[in-house]
GROMACS .gro file of C-alpha atoms in nm:
model
  196
    1MET     CA    1   2.027   1.566   3.039
    2ARG     CA    2   2.096   1.571   2.667
    3ILE     CA    3   1.757   1.582   2.497
    4GLY     CA    4   1.683   1.535   2.130
    5ILE     CA    5   1.406   1.759   1.997
    6TYR     CA    6   1.225   1.578   1.718
    7SER     CA    7   0.982   1.834   1.585
    8GLY     CA    8   0.706   1.789   1.331
    9SER     CA    9   0.341   1.824   1.251
   10PHE     CA   10   0.295   1.447   1.301
   11ASP     CA   11  -0.019   1.464   1.089
   12PRO     CA   12  -0.047   1.175   1.158
   13VAL     CA   13   0.250   1.023   1.335
   14HIS     CA   14   0.351   0.711   1.138
   15THR     CA   15   0.585   0.414   1.167
   16GLY     CA   16   0.879   0.612   1.028
   17HIS     CA   17   0.838   0.878   1.297
   18ALA     CA   18   0.814   0.610   1.566
   19MET     CA   19   1.131   0.441   1.437
   20VAL     CA   20   1.329   0.768   1.446
   21ALA     CA   21   1.218   0.855   1.800
   22ASN     CA   22   1.277   0.504   1.933
   23TYR     CA   23   1.618   0.467   1.766
   24CYS     CA   24   1.743   0.809   1.878
   25ALA     CA   25   1.633   0.750   2.237
   26GLN     CA   26   1.840   0.431   2.251
   27TRP     CA   27   2.137   0.465   2.015
   28ALA     CA   28   2.208   0.834   1.950
   29GLY     CA   29   2.374   0.931   2.277
   30LEU     CA   30   2.062   1.103   2.410
   31ASP     CA   31   1.900   1.076   2.750
   32GLU     CA   32   1.554   1.146   2.609
   33VAL     CA   33   1.376   1.235   2.286
   34TRP     CA   34   1.091   1.483   2.293
   35MET     CA   35   0.848   1.454   2.004
   36MET     CA   36   0.765   1.823   1.966
   37VAL     CA   37   0.424   1.861   1.801
   38SER     CA   38   0.430   2.182   1.598
   39ARG     CA   39   0.128   2.392   1.512
   40LEU     CA   40   0.212   2.482   1.155
   41ASN     CA   41   0.527   2.451   0.947
   42PRO     CA   42   0.591   2.790   0.781
   43LEU     CA   43   0.737   2.604   0.480
   44LYS     CA   44   0.417   2.402   0.430
   45GLU     CA   45   0.174   2.677   0.344
   46GLY     CA   46  -0.166   2.565   0.226
   47SER     CA   47  -0.152   2.242   0.425
   48LEU     CA   48  -0.397   2.253   0.715
   49PRO     CA   49  -0.307   2.006   0.989
   50ALA     CA   50  -0.550   1.802   1.195
   51PRO     CA   51  -0.644   1.974   1.523
   52ASP     CA   52  -0.353   2.013   1.765
   53LEU     CA   53  -0.519   1.797   2.029
   54HIS     CA   54  -0.549   1.497   1.797
   55ARG     CA   55  -0.191   1.520   1.673
   56LEU     CA   56  -0.062   1.552   2.029
   57ARG     CA   57  -0.268   1.255   2.147
   58MET     CA   58  -0.136   1.039   1.861
   59ALA     CA   59   0.223   1.140   1.942
   60LYS     CA   60   0.162   1.049   2.307
   61LEU     CA   61   0.032   0.706   2.204
   62VAL     CA   62   0.361   0.642   2.025
   63ALA     CA   63   0.580   0.791   2.300
   64GLU     CA   64   0.417   0.571   2.563
   65GLN     CA   65   0.549   0.265   2.378
   66CYS     CA   66   0.909   0.387   2.346
   67ARG     CA   67   1.142   0.406   2.646
   68GLY     CA   68   1.298   0.750   2.678
   69VAL     CA   69   1.051   0.918   2.442
   70LYS     CA   70   0.803   1.187   2.544
   71ALA     CA   71   0.544   1.380   2.346
   72SER     CA   72   0.558   1.754   2.406
   73ASP     CA   73   0.301   2.030   2.355
   74PHE     CA   74   0.561   2.301   2.431
   75GLU     CA   75   0.555   2.452   2.081
   76LEU     CA   76   0.175   2.452   2.065
   77SER     CA   77   0.169   2.735   2.319
   78LEU     CA   78   0.409   2.956   2.122
   79PRO     CA   79   0.287   3.229   1.886
   80LEU     CA   80   0.277   3.178   1.511
   81PRO     CA   81   0.471   3.162   1.291
   82SER     CA   82   0.654   2.876   1.458
   83TYR     CA   83   1.030   2.884   1.398
   84THR     CA   84   1.251   2.604   1.524
   85TYR     CA   85   1.528   2.832   1.647
   86VAL     CA   86   1.284   3.032   1.859
   87THR     CA   87   1.141   2.711   2.006
   88LEU     CA   88   1.487   2.582   2.095
   89CYS     CA   89   1.579   2.913   2.260
   90LYS     CA   90   1.262   2.911   2.467
   91LEU     CA   91   1.327   2.550   2.569
   92ARG     CA   92   1.680   2.645   2.678
   93ASP     CA   93   1.541   2.937   2.880
   94GLN     CA   94   1.277   2.724   3.051
   95TYR     CA   95   1.499   2.418   3.109
   96PRO     CA   96   1.853   2.553   3.162
   97GLU     CA   97   1.955   2.226   3.326
   98HIS     CA   98   1.919   2.041   2.992
   99GLN     CA   99   2.118   2.044   2.671
  100PHE     CA  100   1.899   2.037   2.360
  101VAL     CA  101   1.992   1.907   2.016
  102LEU     CA  102   1.767   1.906   1.710
  103VAL     CA  103   1.687   1.575   1.538
  104VAL     CA  104   1.608   1.610   1.167
  105GLY     CA  105   1.568   1.374   0.874
  106SER     CA  106   1.805   1.392   0.580
  107ASP     CA  107   1.516   1.545   0.381
  108ASN     CA  108   1.521   1.844   0.617
  109TRP     CA  109   1.900   1.864   0.595
  110ALA     CA  110   1.862   1.908   0.217
  111ASN     CA  111   1.630   2.207   0.279
  112LEU     CA  112   1.805   2.354   0.582
  113GLY     CA  113   1.915   2.657   0.385
  114ARG     CA  114   1.550   2.769   0.373
  115TRP     CA  115   1.516   2.757   0.753
  116ARG     CA  116   1.529   3.077   0.953
  117ASP     CA  117   1.848   3.097   1.162
  118ALA     CA  118   1.969   2.754   1.050
  119HIS     CA  119   2.333   2.846   1.123
  120LYS     CA  120   2.237   2.949   1.477
  121ILE     CA  121   2.059   2.616   1.534
  122ILE     CA  122   2.376   2.429   1.437
  123LYS     CA  123   2.610   2.656   1.634
  124GLU     CA  124   2.405   2.685   1.954
  125PHE     CA  125   2.228   2.349   1.969
  126GLY     CA  126   2.363   2.107   1.710
  127LEU     CA  127   2.193   1.866   1.473
  128LEU     CA  128   2.146   1.492   1.462
  129ILE     CA  129   2.065   1.391   1.104
  130TYR     CA  130   1.864   1.074   1.057
  131PRO     CA  131   1.861   0.894   0.719
  132ARG     CA  132   1.548   0.912   0.505
  133PRO     CA  133   1.508   0.714   0.181
  134GLY     CA  134   1.579   0.922  -0.127
  135TYR     CA  135   1.780   1.193   0.052
  136GLU     CA  136   2.157   1.189   0.070
  137LEU     CA  137   2.337   1.222   0.401
  138PRO     CA  138   2.623   1.474   0.429
  139HIS     CA  139   2.960   1.299   0.381
  140ASP     CA  140   3.164   1.567   0.554
  141PRO     CA  141   2.925   1.737   0.797
  142PRO     CA  142   3.021   2.070   0.952
  143GLN     CA  143   3.100   2.107   1.320
  144GLY     CA  144   2.788   2.067   1.529
  145VAL     CA  145   2.628   1.819   1.289
  146GLU     CA  146   2.620   1.445   1.364
  147VAL     CA  147   2.501   1.187   1.111
  148LEU     CA  148   2.311   0.879   1.231
  149ASP     CA  149   2.373   0.667   0.923
  150GLU     CA  150   2.289   0.335   1.090
  151GLY     CA  151   1.925   0.413   1.170
  152PRO     CA  152   1.658   0.190   1.013
  153THR     CA  153   1.423   0.364   0.772
  154ALA     CA  154   1.069   0.330   0.637
  155HIS     CA  155   0.954   0.487   0.313
  156VAL     CA  156   0.622   0.625   0.438
  157SER     CA  157   0.482   0.976   0.472
  158SER     CA  158   0.198   1.147   0.653
  159THR     CA  159   0.063   1.264   0.317
  160PHE     CA  160   0.039   0.902   0.202
  161ILE     CA  161  -0.142   0.806   0.525
  162ARG     CA  162  -0.396   1.089   0.495
  163GLU     CA  163  -0.468   1.000   0.133
  164ALA     CA  164  -0.496   0.631   0.216
  165VAL     CA  165  -0.745   0.699   0.496
  166ALA     CA  166  -0.950   0.927   0.270
  167GLU     CA  167  -0.968   0.643   0.015
  168GLY     CA  168  -1.080   0.395   0.281
  169ALA     CA  169  -0.759   0.190   0.249
  170ASN     CA  170  -0.610  -0.034   0.518
  171ILE     CA  171  -0.327   0.153   0.693
  172ASN     CA  172  -0.207  -0.135   0.913
  173PHE     CA  173   0.173  -0.139   0.954
  174PHE     CA  174   0.208   0.210   0.800
  175VAL     CA  175   0.115   0.360   1.138
  176PRO     CA  176   0.141   0.205   1.485
  177THR     CA  177  -0.169   0.001   1.571
  178VAL     CA  178  -0.274   0.243   1.846
  179VAL     CA  179  -0.260   0.531   1.597
  180ALA     CA  180  -0.466   0.341   1.339
  181HIS     CA  181  -0.734   0.281   1.604
  182TYR     CA  182  -0.726   0.646   1.708
  183ILE     CA  183  -0.766   0.770   1.350
  184LYS     CA  184  -1.061   0.537   1.298
  185GLU     CA  185  -1.225   0.620   1.631
  186HIS     CA  186  -1.206   0.995   1.573
  187LYS     CA  187  -1.282   0.980   1.199
  188LEU     CA  188  -0.968   1.173   1.110
  189TYR     CA  189  -0.871   1.239   0.748
  190THR     CA  190  -1.214   1.145   0.614
  191ASN     CA  191  -1.504   1.356   0.495
  192GLN     CA  192  -1.692   1.267   0.812
  193PRO     CA  193  -1.713   1.522   1.097
  194GLU     CA  194  -1.414   1.504   1.331
  195GLU     CA  195  -1.467   1.413   1.692
  196ILE     CA  196  -1.270   1.568   1.976
   0.00000   0.00000   0.00000
């Protein structure tokens, strides 16, 4: 199978993430999309994510509502720091029957030069670039890079969601309903003690 790896901290997973996963699973020439919950992005130092278990559970809630989408804890078992190329290589070793391709937003494409082994990711696995508001898509992408310029977008971020929850704001429609309930139930992103 050709599997899209959509990696992120998903802290929390929001409507934009859900749209990308659902669209790619249906219209990007993939058999499945795996939402790969990462432990810590090396480029986001100083930003402590919610506990792994919560972020994985929220990703699973979204994946369960999208045909062809799965939430994966594969990267959570890998040692830190967590580099995408290493994750993809380990996936290829463990699942040699599958072909993996990395799904990234156009914001990540703009910063790809800062990624470790970015050229190897493109050469050995390939990229699917999804549009994100405010970030230009490549007009003449190199070999191994495919642009999904038709995908619907939502201008929302996990940072916005966390800040909104901390302020006691209503986050309906910014995150899937099941995720909003989960955040409330487990008191995530508030000053209250978290519940596992």
